[in-house]
Amino acid sequence: MSLRPRRFDLIAFDWDGTLFDSTALIVRCIQAACRDIGINPPSDQDAAYVIGLGLQDALQHAVPGLSPDRYPELGRRYRHHYFARQHELVLFPGTLQMLQALKARNHWLAVATGKSRRGLDEALQTAQLGGLFDGSRTADETASKPSPLMLQQLMREFGVDAGRTLMIGDTTHDLQLARNAGTASVGVSFGAHDHAAFAEFEPLFVAHSTSELQAWLADHA
């Protein structure tokens, strides 16, 4: 990272599809959960679209029309499959080095994710990233994206205003979250959503690899 003055004091990252290469596994787990309870699974595209939302919202979008009393069962089966296989997940190449470089520039780093608190805490332990993040919010302890609440809470926690906060994510849910919170955003194209859909949210940049993201942050964050 260069020694340019900081533009952003707080940088918040989405988790799945932005830092962790987890899109394909999440899609497979949603589909497996549907088969477990005897319903037709969504397509890969429809299952990927809901990544980043809280689990309840995600399942209602991915499997619309299911009887409301069956969503808890579907959620339990999803968690069963996901937690059984989350050890397979890995960081995108270069992610650890990027985060360490940002810490060296004294940015506050946070996670704003649709994961549950249990899921994020277990993932942080698995990835040995816990010491790099100064704060985090999950969908089950605040509002699901694209509500601005999780970003607003993080900004209050660190005393940072929206103009000094950057949200980075791989989905339109992340970019809409940033817009709703009044913060800048950066998109990454290697996660769950087609980056062609990002334009309406006016991200400052769309990175096509972690190395591109790191280079942009070095020059502009």
mmCIF file with all atom_site columns, C-alpha atoms in Angstrom:
data_model
loop_
_atom_site.group_PDB
_atom_site.id
_atom_site.type_symbol
_atom_site.label_atom_id
_atom_site.label_alt_id
_atom_site.label_comp_id
_atom_site.label_asym_id
_atom_site.label_entity_id
_atom_site.label_seq_id
_atom_site.pdbx_PDB_ins_code
_atom_site.Cartn_x
_atom_site.Cartn_y
_atom_site.Cartn_z
_atom_site.occupancy
_atom_site.B_iso_or_equiv
_atom_site.pdbx_formal_charge
_atom_site.auth_seq_id
_atom_site.auth_comp_id
_atom_site.auth_asym_id
_atom_site.auth_atom_id
_atom_site.pdbx_PDB_model_num
ATOM 1   C CA . MET A 1 1   ? 0.000   0.000   0.000   1.00 0.00 ? 1   MET A CA 1
ATOM 2   C CA . SER A 1 2   ? 1.169   3.523   -0.715  1.00 0.00 ? 2   SER A CA 1
ATOM 3   C CA . LEU A 1 3   ? 1.499   6.220   1.932   1.00 0.00 ? 3   LEU A CA 1
ATOM 4   C CA . ARG A 1 4   ? -1.155  8.481   0.401   1.00 0.00 ? 4   ARG A CA 1
ATOM 5   C CA . PRO A 1 5   ? -3.505  10.210  2.881   1.00 0.00 ? 5   PRO A CA 1
ATOM 6   C CA . ARG A 1 6   ? -6.500  8.080   3.759   1.00 0.00 ? 6   ARG A CA 1
ATOM 7   C CA . ARG A 1 7   ? -9.810  8.865   2.071   1.00 0.00 ? 7   ARG A CA 1
ATOM 8   C CA . PHE A 1 8   ? -11.702 6.268   4.112   1.00 0.00 ? 8   PHE A CA 1
ATOM 9   C CA . ASP A 1 9   ? -11.283 5.560   7.817   1.00 0.00 ? 9   ASP A CA 1
ATOM 10  C CA . LEU A 1 10  ? -13.681 2.577   7.911   1.00 0.00 ? 10  LEU A CA 1
ATOM 11  C CA . ILE A 1 11  ? -13.711 -0.112  5.216   1.00 0.00 ? 11  ILE A CA 1
ATOM 12  C CA . ALA A 1 12  ? -16.507 -2.675  5.514   1.00 0.00 ? 12  ALA A CA 1
ATOM 13  C CA . PHE A 1 13  ? -16.387 -5.923  3.573   1.00 0.00 ? 13  PHE A CA 1
ATOM 14  C CA . ASP A 1 14  ? -19.090 -8.359  2.675   1.00 0.00 ? 14  ASP A CA 1
ATOM 15  C CA . TRP A 1 15  ? -17.968 -11.923 3.432   1.00 0.00 ? 15  TRP A CA 1
ATOM 16  C CA . ASP A 1 16  ? -19.271 -14.602 1.062   1.00 0.00 ? 16  ASP A CA 1
ATOM 17  C CA . GLY A 1 17  ? -18.168 -14.028 -2.515  1.00 0.00 ? 17  GLY A CA 1
ATOM 18  C CA . THR A 1 18  ? -16.049 -11.020 -1.584  1.00 0.00 ? 18  THR A CA 1
ATOM 19  C CA . LEU A 1 19  ? -13.406 -12.356 0.800   1.00 0.00 ? 19  LEU A CA 1
ATOM 20  C CA . PHE A 1 20  ? -14.353 -16.041 0.838   1.00 0.00 ? 20  PHE A CA 1
ATOM 21  C CA . ASP A 1 21  ? -14.786 -18.194 -2.255  1.00 0.00 ? 21  ASP A CA 1
ATOM 22  C CA . SER A 1 22  ? -18.104 -19.588 -1.066  1.00 0.00 ? 22  SER A CA 1
ATOM 23  C CA . THR A 1 23  ? -20.683 -18.838 -3.756  1.00 0.00 ? 23  THR A CA 1
ATOM 24  C CA . ALA A 1 24  ? -20.774 -22.313 -5.285  1.00 0.00 ? 24  ALA A CA 1
ATOM 25  C CA . LEU A 1 25  ? -21.046 -24.044 -1.910  1.00 0.00 ? 25  LEU A CA 1
ATOM 26  C CA . ILE A 1 26  ? -23.917 -21.815 -0.769  1.00 0.00 ? 26  ILE A CA 1
ATOM 27  C CA . VAL A 1 27  ? -25.789 -22.516 -3.998  1.00 0.00 ? 27  VAL A CA 1
ATOM 28  C CA . ARG A 1 28  ? -25.322 -26.277 -3.574  1.00 0.00 ? 28  ARG A CA 1
ATOM 29  C CA . CYS A 1 29  ? -26.453 -26.144 0.057   1.00 0.00 ? 29  CYS A CA 1
ATOM 30  C CA . ILE A 1 30  ? -29.640 -24.231 -0.780  1.00 0.00 ? 30  ILE A CA 1
ATOM 31  C CA . GLN A 1 31  ? -30.425 -26.755 -3.503  1.00 0.00 ? 31  GLN A CA 1
ATOM 32  C CA . ALA A 1 32  ? -29.667 -29.741 -1.249  1.00 0.00 ? 32  ALA A CA 1
ATOM 33  C CA . ALA A 1 33  ? -31.891 -28.319 1.497   1.00 0.00 ? 33  ALA A CA 1
ATOM 34  C CA . CYS A 1 34  ? -34.764 -28.057 -0.965  1.00 0.00 ? 34  CYS A CA 1
ATOM 35  C CA . ARG A 1 35  ? -34.322 -31.648 -2.074  1.00 0.00 ? 35  ARG A CA 1
ATOM 36  C CA . ASP A 1 36  ? -34.230 -32.743 1.569   1.00 0.00 ? 36  ASP A CA 1
ATOM 37  C CA . ILE A 1 37  ? -37.735 -31.418 2.187   1.00 0.00 ? 37  ILE A CA 1
ATOM 38  C CA . GLY A 1 38  ? -39.082 -32.642 -1.145  1.00 0.00 ? 38  GLY A CA 1
ATOM 39  C CA . ILE A 1 39  ? -39.371 -29.448 -3.173  1.00 0.00 ? 39  ILE A CA 1
ATOM 40  C CA . ASN A 1 40  ? -37.812 -28.443 -6.468  1.00 0.00 ? 40  ASN A CA 1
ATOM 41  C CA . PRO A 1 41  ? -34.521 -26.580 -5.961  1.00 0.00 ? 41  PRO A CA 1
ATOM 42  C CA . PRO A 1 42  ? -33.929 -23.161 -7.505  1.00 0.00 ? 42  PRO A CA 1
ATOM 43  C CA . SER A 1 43  ? -31.576 -22.747 -10.431 1.00 0.00 ? 43  SER A CA 1
ATOM 44  C CA . ASP A 1 44  ? -27.931 -21.901 -9.827  1.00 0.00 ? 44  ASP A CA 1
ATOM 45  C CA . GLN A 1 45  ? -28.628 -18.307 -10.870 1.00 0.00 ? 45  GLN A CA 1
ATOM 46  C CA . ASP A 1 46  ? -31.650 -17.891 -8.577  1.00 0.00 ? 46  ASP A CA 1
ATOM 47  C CA . ALA A 1 47  ? -29.835 -19.446 -5.623  1.00 0.00 ? 47  ALA A CA 1
ATOM 48  C CA . ALA A 1 48  ? -26.761 -17.266 -6.169  1.00 0.00 ? 48  ALA A CA 1
ATOM 49  C CA . TYR A 1 49  ? -28.848 -14.105 -6.394  1.00 0.00 ? 49  TYR A CA 1
ATOM 50  C CA . VAL A 1 50  ? -29.936 -14.317 -2.727  1.00 0.00 ? 50  VAL A CA 1
ATOM 51  C CA . ILE A 1 51  ? -26.398 -14.607 -1.345  1.00 0.00 ? 51  ILE A CA 1
ATOM 52  C CA . GLY A 1 52  ? -25.739 -11.716 0.986   1.00 0.00 ? 52  GLY A CA 1
ATOM 53  C CA . LEU A 1 53  ? -29.246 -11.578 2.397   1.00 0.00 ? 53  LEU A CA 1
ATOM 54  C CA . GLY A 1 54  ? -30.072 -12.915 5.834   1.00 0.00 ? 54  GLY A CA 1
ATOM 55  C CA . LEU A 1 55  ? -30.991 -16.599 5.713   1.00 0.00 ? 55  LEU A CA 1
ATOM 56  C CA . GLN A 1 56  ? -34.737 -16.134 6.171   1.00 0.00 ? 56  GLN A CA 1
ATOM 57  C CA . ASP A 1 57  ? -34.951 -13.449 3.491   1.00 0.00 ? 57  ASP A CA 1
ATOM 58  C CA . ALA A 1 58  ? -32.661 -15.483 1.226   1.00 0.00 ? 58  ALA A CA 1
ATOM 59  C CA . LEU A 1 59  ? -34.779 -18.617 1.413   1.00 0.00 ? 59  LEU A CA 1
ATOM 60  C CA . GLN A 1 60  ? -38.022 -16.702 0.881   1.00 0.00 ? 60  GLN A CA 1
ATOM 61  C CA . HIS A 1 61  ? -36.563 -15.132 -2.268  1.00 0.00 ? 61  HIS A CA 1
ATOM 62  C CA . ALA A 1 62  ? -34.958 -18.333 -3.562  1.00 0.00 ? 62  ALA A CA 1
ATOM 63  C CA . VAL A 1 63  ? -38.007 -20.512 -2.871  1.00 0.00 ? 63  VAL A CA 1
ATOM 64  C CA . PRO A 1 64  ? -41.051 -18.220 -3.107  1.00 0.00 ? 64  PRO A CA 1
ATOM 65  C CA . GLY A 1 65  ? -44.476 -19.609 -2.364  1.00 0.00 ? 65  GLY A CA 1
ATOM 66  C CA . LEU A 1 66  ? -43.411 -22.209 0.189   1.00 0.00 ? 66  LEU A CA 1
ATOM 67  C CA . SER A 1 67  ? -45.799 -22.504 3.125   1.00 0.00 ? 67  SER A CA 1
ATOM 68  C CA . PRO A 1 68  ? -44.491 -20.160 5.866   1.00 0.00 ? 68  PRO A CA 1
ATOM 69  C CA . ASP A 1 69  ? -44.308 -22.958 8.410   1.00 0.00 ? 69  ASP A CA 1
ATOM 70  C CA . ARG A 1 70  ? -41.825 -24.854 6.207   1.00 0.00 ? 70  ARG A CA 1
ATOM 71  C CA . TYR A 1 71  ? -39.128 -22.153 5.979   1.00 0.00 ? 71  TYR A CA 1
ATOM 72  C CA . PRO A 1 72  ? -37.678 -22.994 9.424   1.00 0.00 ? 72  PRO A CA 1
ATOM 73  C CA . GLU A 1 73  ? -37.237 -26.622 8.325   1.00 0.00 ? 73  GLU A CA 1
ATOM 74  C CA . LEU A 1 74  ? -35.617 -25.481 5.087   1.00 0.00 ? 74  LEU A CA 1
ATOM 75  C CA . GLY A 1 75  ? -33.294 -23.238 7.077   1.00 0.00 ? 75  GLY A CA 1
ATOM 76  C CA . ARG A 1 76  ? -32.273 -26.095 9.362   1.00 0.00 ? 76  ARG A CA 1
ATOM 77  C CA . ARG A 1 77  ? -31.433 -28.304 6.395   1.00 0.00 ? 77  ARG A CA 1
ATOM 78  C CA . TYR A 1 78  ? -29.414 -25.506 4.788   1.00 0.00 ? 78  TYR A CA 1
ATOM 79  C CA . ARG A 1 79  ? -27.402 -25.014 7.980   1.00 0.00 ? 79  ARG A CA 1
ATOM 80  C CA . HIS A 1 80  ? -26.830 -28.771 8.207   1.00 0.00 ? 80  HIS A CA 1
ATOM 81  C CA . HIS A 1 81  ? -25.288 -28.905 4.764   1.00 0.00 ? 81  HIS A CA 1
ATOM 82  C CA . TYR A 1 82  ? -23.339 -25.658 5.107   1.00 0.00 ? 82  TYR A CA 1
ATOM 83  C CA . PHE A 1 83  ? -21.741 -26.340 8.470   1.00 0.00 ? 83  PHE A CA 1
ATOM 84  C CA . ALA A 1 84  ? -20.830 -29.868 7.342   1.00 0.00 ? 84  ALA A CA 1
ATOM 85  C CA . ARG A 1 85  ? -18.851 -28.474 4.421   1.00 0.00 ? 85  ARG A CA 1
ATOM 86  C CA . GLN A 1 86  ? -17.654 -25.013 5.428   1.00 0.00 ? 86  GLN A CA 1
ATOM 87  C CA . HIS A 1 87  ? -14.177 -26.427 6.088   1.00 0.00 ? 87  HIS A CA 1
ATOM 88  C CA . GLU A 1 88  ? -13.856 -26.668 2.289   1.00 0.00 ? 88  GLU A CA 1
ATOM 89  C CA . LEU A 1 89  ? -14.008 -22.894 1.882   1.00 0.00 ? 89  LEU A CA 1
ATOM 90  C CA . VAL A 1 90  ? -10.937 -20.802 1.205   1.00 0.00 ? 90  VAL A CA 1
ATOM 91  C CA . LEU A 1 91  ? -10.104 -17.133 0.944   1.00 0.00 ? 91  LEU A CA 1
ATOM 92  C CA . PHE A 1 92  ? -9.726  -15.704 -2.522  1.00 0.00 ? 92  PHE A CA 1
ATOM 93  C CA . PRO A 1 93  ? -5.996  -15.602 -3.346  1.00 0.00 ? 93  PRO A CA 1
ATOM 94  C CA . GLY A 1 94  ? -4.355  -12.442 -2.041  1.00 0.00 ? 94  GLY A CA 1
ATOM 95  C CA . THR A 1 95  ? -7.102  -11.583 0.431   1.00 0.00 ? 95  THR A CA 1
ATOM 96  C CA . LEU A 1 96  ? -5.004  -11.988 3.568   1.00 0.00 ? 96  LEU A CA 1
ATOM 97  C CA . GLN A 1 97  ? -2.207  -9.818  2.181   1.00 0.00 ? 97  GLN A CA 1
ATOM 98  C CA . MET A 1 98  ? -4.712  -7.137  1.138   1.00 0.00 ? 98  MET A CA 1
ATOM 99  C CA . LEU A 1 99  ? -6.250  -6.982  4.597   1.00 0.00 ? 99  LEU A CA 1
ATOM 100 C CA . GLN A 1 100 ? -2.870  -6.880  6.293   1.00 0.00 ? 100 GLN A CA 1
ATOM 101 C CA . ALA A 1 101 ? -1.814  -3.966  4.051   1.00 0.00 ? 101 ALA A CA 1
ATOM 102 C CA . LEU A 1 102 ? -4.973  -2.054  4.923   1.00 0.00 ? 102 LEU A CA 1
ATOM 103 C CA . LYS A 1 103 ? -4.352  -2.611  8.626   1.00 0.00 ? 103 LYS A CA 1
ATOM 104 C CA . ALA A 1 104 ? -0.811  -1.305  8.178   1.00 0.00 ? 104 ALA A CA 1
ATOM 105 C CA . ARG A 1 105 ? -2.374  1.951   6.914   1.00 0.00 ? 105 ARG A CA 1
ATOM 106 C CA . ASN A 1 106 ? -4.514  2.096   10.067  1.00 0.00 ? 106 ASN A CA 1
ATOM 107 C CA . HIS A 1 107 ? -7.890  1.692   8.436   1.00 0.00 ? 107 HIS A CA 1
ATOM 108 C CA . TRP A 1 108 ? -10.606 0.250   10.626  1.00 0.00 ? 108 TRP A CA 1
ATOM 109 C CA . LEU A 1 109 ? -11.776 -2.972  8.977   1.00 0.00 ? 109 LEU A CA 1
ATOM 110 C CA . ALA A 1 110 ? -15.220 -4.452  9.462   1.00 0.00 ? 110 ALA A CA 1
ATOM 111 C CA . VAL A 1 111 ? -17.454 -7.213  8.119   1.00 0.00 ? 111 VAL A CA 1
ATOM 112 C CA . ALA A 1 112 ? -21.071 -6.505  7.124   1.00 0.00 ? 112 ALA A CA 1
ATOM 113 C CA . THR A 1 113 ? -22.602 -9.830  6.169   1.00 0.00 ? 113 THR A CA 1
ATOM 114 C CA . GLY A 1 114 ? -25.807 -11.728 5.665   1.00 0.00 ? 114 GLY A CA 1
ATOM 115 C CA . LYS A 1 115 ? -24.283 -14.636 7.571   1.00 0.00 ? 115 LYS A CA 1
ATOM 116 C CA . SER A 1 116 ? -25.395 -15.512 11.085  1.00 0.00 ? 116 SER A CA 1
ATOM 117 C CA . ARG A 1 117 ? -23.219 -14.586 14.056  1.00 0.00 ? 117 ARG A CA 1
ATOM 118 C CA . ARG A 1 118 ? -22.433 -18.254 14.607  1.00 0.00 ? 118 ARG A CA 1
ATOM 119 C CA . GLY A 1 119 ? -21.522 -18.701 10.956  1.00 0.00 ? 119 GLY A CA 1
ATOM 120 C CA . LEU A 1 120 ? -19.258 -15.657 10.845  1.00 0.00 ? 120 LEU A CA 1
ATOM 121 C CA . ASP A 1 121 ? -17.496 -16.481 14.116  1.00 0.00 ? 121 ASP A CA 1
ATOM 122 C CA . GLU A 1 122 ? -16.787 -20.030 12.944  1.00 0.00 ? 122 GLU A CA 1
ATOM 123 C CA . ALA A 1 123 ? -15.553 -18.763 9.586   1.00 0.00 ? 123 ALA A CA 1
ATOM 124 C CA . LEU A 1 124 ? -13.261 -16.222 11.250  1.00 0.00 ? 124 LEU A CA 1
ATOM 125 C CA . GLN A 1 125 ? -11.732 -18.966 13.370  1.00 0.00 ? 125 GLN A CA 1
ATOM 126 C CA . THR A 1 126 ? -11.322 -21.229 10.357  1.00 0.00 ? 126 THR A CA 1
ATOM 127 C CA . ALA A 1 127 ? -9.674  -18.513 8.308   1.00 0.00 ? 127 ALA A CA 1
ATOM 128 C CA . GLN A 1 128 ? -7.627  -17.169 11.220  1.00 0.00 ? 128 GLN A CA 1
ATOM 129 C CA . LEU A 1 129 ? -8.740  -13.662 10.346  1.00 0.00 ? 129 LEU A CA 1
ATOM 130 C CA . GLY A 1 130 ? -10.257 -12.646 13.652  1.00 0.00 ? 130 GLY A CA 1
ATOM 131 C CA . GLY A 1 131 ? -7.447  -10.298 14.638  1.00 0.00 ? 131 GLY A CA 1
ATOM 132 C CA . LEU A 1 132 ? -7.687  -8.322  11.396  1.00 0.00 ? 132 LEU A CA 1
ATOM 133 C CA . PHE A 1 133 ? -11.233 -7.067  11.865  1.00 0.00 ? 133 PHE A CA 1
ATOM 134 C CA . ASP A 1 134 ? -12.164 -4.336  14.296  1.00 0.00 ? 134 ASP A CA 1
ATOM 135 C CA . GLY A 1 135 ? -15.898 -4.926  14.126  1.00 0.00 ? 135 GLY A CA 1
ATOM 136 C CA . SER A 1 136 ? -18.657 -6.883  12.434  1.00 0.00 ? 136 SER A CA 1
ATOM 137 C CA . ARG A 1 137 ? -22.400 -7.095  12.013  1.00 0.00 ? 137 ARG A CA 1
ATOM 138 C CA . THR A 1 138 ? -24.439 -10.101 10.929  1.00 0.00 ? 138 THR A CA 1
ATOM 139 C CA . ALA A 1 139 ? -27.972 -10.316 9.603   1.00 0.00 ? 139 ALA A CA 1
ATOM 140 C CA . ASP A 1 140 ? -29.353 -12.123 12.650  1.00 0.00 ? 140 ASP A CA 1
ATOM 141 C CA . GLU A 1 141 ? -28.269 -9.398  15.075  1.00 0.00 ? 141 GLU A CA 1
ATOM 142 C CA . THR A 1 142 ? -29.367 -6.413  12.986  1.00 0.00 ? 142 THR A CA 1
ATOM 143 C CA . ALA A 1 143 ? -31.383 -5.897  9.800   1.00 0.00 ? 143 ALA A CA 1
ATOM 144 C CA . SER A 1 144 ? -30.697 -7.828  6.607   1.00 0.00 ? 144 SER A CA 1
ATOM 145 C CA . LYS A 1 145 ? -29.303 -6.059  3.568   1.00 0.00 ? 145 LYS A CA 1
ATOM 146 C CA . PRO A 1 146 ? -30.149 -3.771  1.887   1.00 0.00 ? 146 PRO A CA 1
ATOM 147 C CA . SER A 1 147 ? -31.322 -2.040  5.065   1.00 0.00 ? 147 SER A CA 1
ATOM 148 C CA . PRO A 1 148 ? -28.598 0.459   6.040   1.00 0.00 ? 148 PRO A CA 1
ATOM 149 C CA . LEU A 1 149 ? -28.730 -0.537  9.707   1.00 0.00 ? 149 LEU A CA 1
ATOM 150 C CA . MET A 1 150 ? -25.630 -2.735  9.890   1.00 0.00 ? 150 MET A CA 1
ATOM 151 C CA . LEU A 1 151 ? -23.455 -0.088  8.262   1.00 0.00 ? 151 LEU A CA 1
ATOM 152 C CA . GLN A 1 152 ? -25.006 2.663   10.380  1.00 0.00 ? 152 GLN A CA 1
ATOM 153 C CA . GLN A 1 153 ? -24.243 0.682   13.532  1.00 0.00 ? 153 GLN A CA 1
ATOM 154 C CA . LEU A 1 154 ? -20.637 0.148   12.476  1.00 0.00 ? 154 LEU A CA 1
ATOM 155 C CA . MET A 1 155 ? -20.201 3.830   11.688  1.00 0.00 ? 155 MET A CA 1
ATOM 156 C CA . ARG A 1 156 ? -21.555 4.762   15.113  1.00 0.00 ? 156 ARG A CA 1
ATOM 157 C CA . GLU A 1 157 ? -19.304 2.204   16.787  1.00 0.00 ? 157 GLU A CA 1
ATOM 158 C CA . PHE A 1 158 ? -16.180 3.770   15.308  1.00 0.00 ? 158 PHE A CA 1
ATOM 159 C CA . GLY A 1 159 ? -17.370 7.366   15.223  1.00 0.00 ? 159 GLY A CA 1
ATOM 160 C CA . VAL A 1 160 ? -16.950 7.556   11.446  1.00 0.00 ? 160 VAL A CA 1
ATOM 161 C CA . ASP A 1 161 ? -19.330 9.448   9.186   1.00 0.00 ? 161 ASP A CA 1
ATOM 162 C CA . ALA A 1 162 ? -20.679 8.155   5.890   1.00 0.00 ? 162 ALA A CA 1
ATOM 163 C CA . GLY A 1 163 ? -18.259 10.216  3.839   1.00 0.00 ? 163 GLY A CA 1
ATOM 164 C CA . ARG A 1 164 ? -15.309 8.390   5.395   1.00 0.00 ? 164 ARG A CA 1
ATOM 165 C CA . THR A 1 165 ? -16.790 4.892   5.029   1.00 0.00 ? 165 THR A CA 1
ATOM 166 C CA . LEU A 1 166 ? -16.422 2.434   2.122   1.00 0.00 ? 166 LEU A CA 1
ATOM 167 C CA . MET A 1 167 ? -18.479 -0.719  1.559   1.00 0.00 ? 167 MET A CA 1
ATOM 168 C CA . ILE A 1 168 ? -17.039 -3.504  -0.617  1.00 0.00 ? 168 ILE A CA 1
ATOM 169 C CA . GLY A 1 169 ? -19.152 -6.381  -1.889  1.00 0.00 ? 169 GLY A CA 1
ATOM 170 C CA . ASP A 1 170 ? -19.991 -8.770  -4.693  1.00 0.00 ? 170 ASP A CA 1
ATOM 171 C CA . THR A 1 171 ? -23.758 -8.280  -4.926  1.00 0.00 ? 171 THR A CA 1
ATOM 172 C CA . THR A 1 172 ? -26.291 -5.579  -5.664  1.00 0.00 ? 172 THR A CA 1
ATOM 173 C CA . HIS A 1 173 ? -27.497 -6.102  -2.071  1.00 0.00 ? 173 HIS A CA 1
ATOM 174 C CA . ASP A 1 174 ? -24.119 -4.817  -0.829  1.00 0.00 ? 174 ASP A CA 1
ATOM 175 C CA . LEU A 1 175 ? -24.103 -1.825  -3.155  1.00 0.00 ? 175 LEU A CA 1
ATOM 176 C CA . GLN A 1 176 ? -27.688 -0.944  -2.318  1.00 0.00 ? 176 GLN A CA 1
ATOM 177 C CA . LEU A 1 177 ? -26.807 -1.211  1.381   1.00 0.00 ? 177 LEU A CA 1
ATOM 178 C CA . ALA A 1 178 ? -24.042 1.338   0.823   1.00 0.00 ? 178 ALA A CA 1
ATOM 179 C CA . ARG A 1 179 ? -26.326 3.675   -1.098  1.00 0.00 ? 179 ARG A CA 1
ATOM 180 C CA . ASN A 1 180 ? -29.001 3.438   1.584   1.00 0.00 ? 180 ASN A CA 1
ATOM 181 C CA . ALA A 1 181 ? -26.401 4.254   4.242   1.00 0.00 ? 181 ALA A CA 1
ATOM 182 C CA . GLY A 1 182 ? -24.966 7.144   2.229   1.00 0.00 ? 182 GLY A CA 1
ATOM 183 C CA . THR A 1 183 ? -21.501 5.612   1.870   1.00 0.00 ? 183 THR A CA 1
ATOM 184 C CA . ALA A 1 184 ? -19.252 4.974   -1.108  1.00 0.00 ? 184 ALA A CA 1
ATOM 185 C CA . SER A 1 185 ? -19.015 1.464   -2.508  1.00 0.00 ? 185 SER A CA 1
ATOM 186 C CA . VAL A 1 186 ? -16.761 -0.777  -4.569  1.00 0.00 ? 186 VAL A CA 1
ATOM 187 C CA . GLY A 1 187 ? -17.989 -3.908  -6.323  1.00 0.00 ? 187 GLY A CA 1
ATOM 188 C CA . VAL A 1 188 ? -16.150 -7.129  -7.065  1.00 0.00 ? 188 VAL A CA 1
ATOM 189 C CA . SER A 1 189 ? -17.132 -9.186  -10.093 1.00 0.00 ? 189 SER A CA 1
ATOM 190 C CA . PHE A 1 190 ? -15.879 -12.590 -8.931  1.00 0.00 ? 190 PHE A CA 1
ATOM 191 C CA . GLY A 1 191 ? -18.730 -13.387 -6.531  1.00 0.00 ? 191 GLY A CA 1
ATOM 192 C CA . ALA A 1 192 ? -22.444 -14.103 -6.758  1.00 0.00 ? 192 ALA A CA 1
ATOM 193 C CA . HIS A 1 193 ? -23.870 -11.359 -8.993  1.00 0.00 ? 193 HIS A CA 1
ATOM 194 C CA . ASP A 1 194 ? -23.233 -10.321 -12.583 1.00 0.00 ? 194 ASP A CA 1
ATOM 195 C CA . HIS A 1 195 ? -21.349 -7.045  -12.356 1.00 0.00 ? 195 HIS A CA 1
ATOM 196 C CA . ALA A 1 196 ? -23.407 -5.621  -15.221 1.00 0.00 ? 196 ALA A CA 1
ATOM 197 C CA . ALA A 1 197 ? -26.111 -5.005  -12.616 1.00 0.00 ? 197 ALA A CA 1
ATOM 198 C CA . PHE A 1 198 ? -23.806 -2.835  -10.473 1.00 0.00 ? 198 PHE A CA 1
ATOM 199 C CA . ALA A 1 199 ? -23.944 0.308   -12.634 1.00 0.00 ? 199 ALA A CA 1
ATOM 200 C CA . GLU A 1 200 ? -27.186 1.714   -11.242 1.00 0.00 ? 200 GLU A CA 1
ATOM 201 C CA . PHE A 1 201 ? -25.600 1.842   -7.768  1.00 0.00 ? 201 PHE A CA 1
ATOM 202 C CA . GLU A 1 202 ? -22.625 3.877   -9.027  1.00 0.00 ? 202 GLU A CA 1
ATOM 203 C CA . PRO A 1 203 ? -19.746 2.078   -7.292  1.00 0.00 ? 203 PRO A CA 1
ATOM 204 C CA . LEU A 1 204 ? -16.455 3.921   -7.381  1.00 0.00 ? 204 LEU A CA 1
ATOM 205 C CA . PHE A 1 205 ? -14.802 0.892   -8.981  1.00 0.00 ? 205 PHE A CA 1
ATOM 206 C CA . VAL A 1 206 ? -15.475 -2.716  -9.964  1.00 0.00 ? 206 VAL A CA 1
ATOM 207 C CA . ALA A 1 207 ? -12.567 -5.070  -9.338  1.00 0.00 ? 207 ALA A CA 1
ATOM 208 C CA . HIS A 1 208 ? -12.215 -8.268  -11.357 1.00 0.00 ? 208 HIS A CA 1
ATOM 209 C CA . SER A 1 209 ? -9.689  -9.874  -8.985  1.00 0.00 ? 209 SER A CA 1
ATOM 210 C CA . THR A 1 210 ? -8.427  -9.401  -5.454  1.00 0.00 ? 210 THR A CA 1
ATOM 211 C CA . SER A 1 211 ? -5.159  -8.033  -6.852  1.00 0.00 ? 211 SER A CA 1
ATOM 212 C CA . GLU A 1 212 ? -7.120  -5.373  -8.768  1.00 0.00 ? 212 GLU A CA 1
ATOM 213 C CA . LEU A 1 213 ? -9.023  -4.539  -5.599  1.00 0.00 ? 213 LEU A CA 1
ATOM 214 C CA . GLN A 1 214 ? -5.828  -4.222  -3.580  1.00 0.00 ? 214 GLN A CA 1
ATOM 215 C CA . ALA A 1 215 ? -4.249  -1.965  -6.191  1.00 0.00 ? 215 ALA A CA 1
ATOM 216 C CA . TRP A 1 216 ? -7.303  0.309   -6.297  1.00 0.00 ? 216 TRP A CA 1
ATOM 217 C CA . LEU A 1 217 ? -7.417  0.536   -2.496  1.00 0.00 ? 217 LEU A CA 1
ATOM 218 C CA . ALA A 1 218 ? -3.740  1.429   -2.411  1.00 0.00 ? 218 ALA A CA 1
ATOM 219 C CA . ASP A 1 219 ? -4.308  4.372   -4.743  1.00 0.00 ? 219 ASP A CA 1
ATOM 220 C CA . HIS A 1 220 ? -7.789  5.547   -3.758  1.00 0.00 ? 220 HIS A CA 1
ATOM 221 C CA . ALA A 1 221 ? -8.739  4.437   -0.222  1.00 0.00 ? 221 ALA A CA 1
#
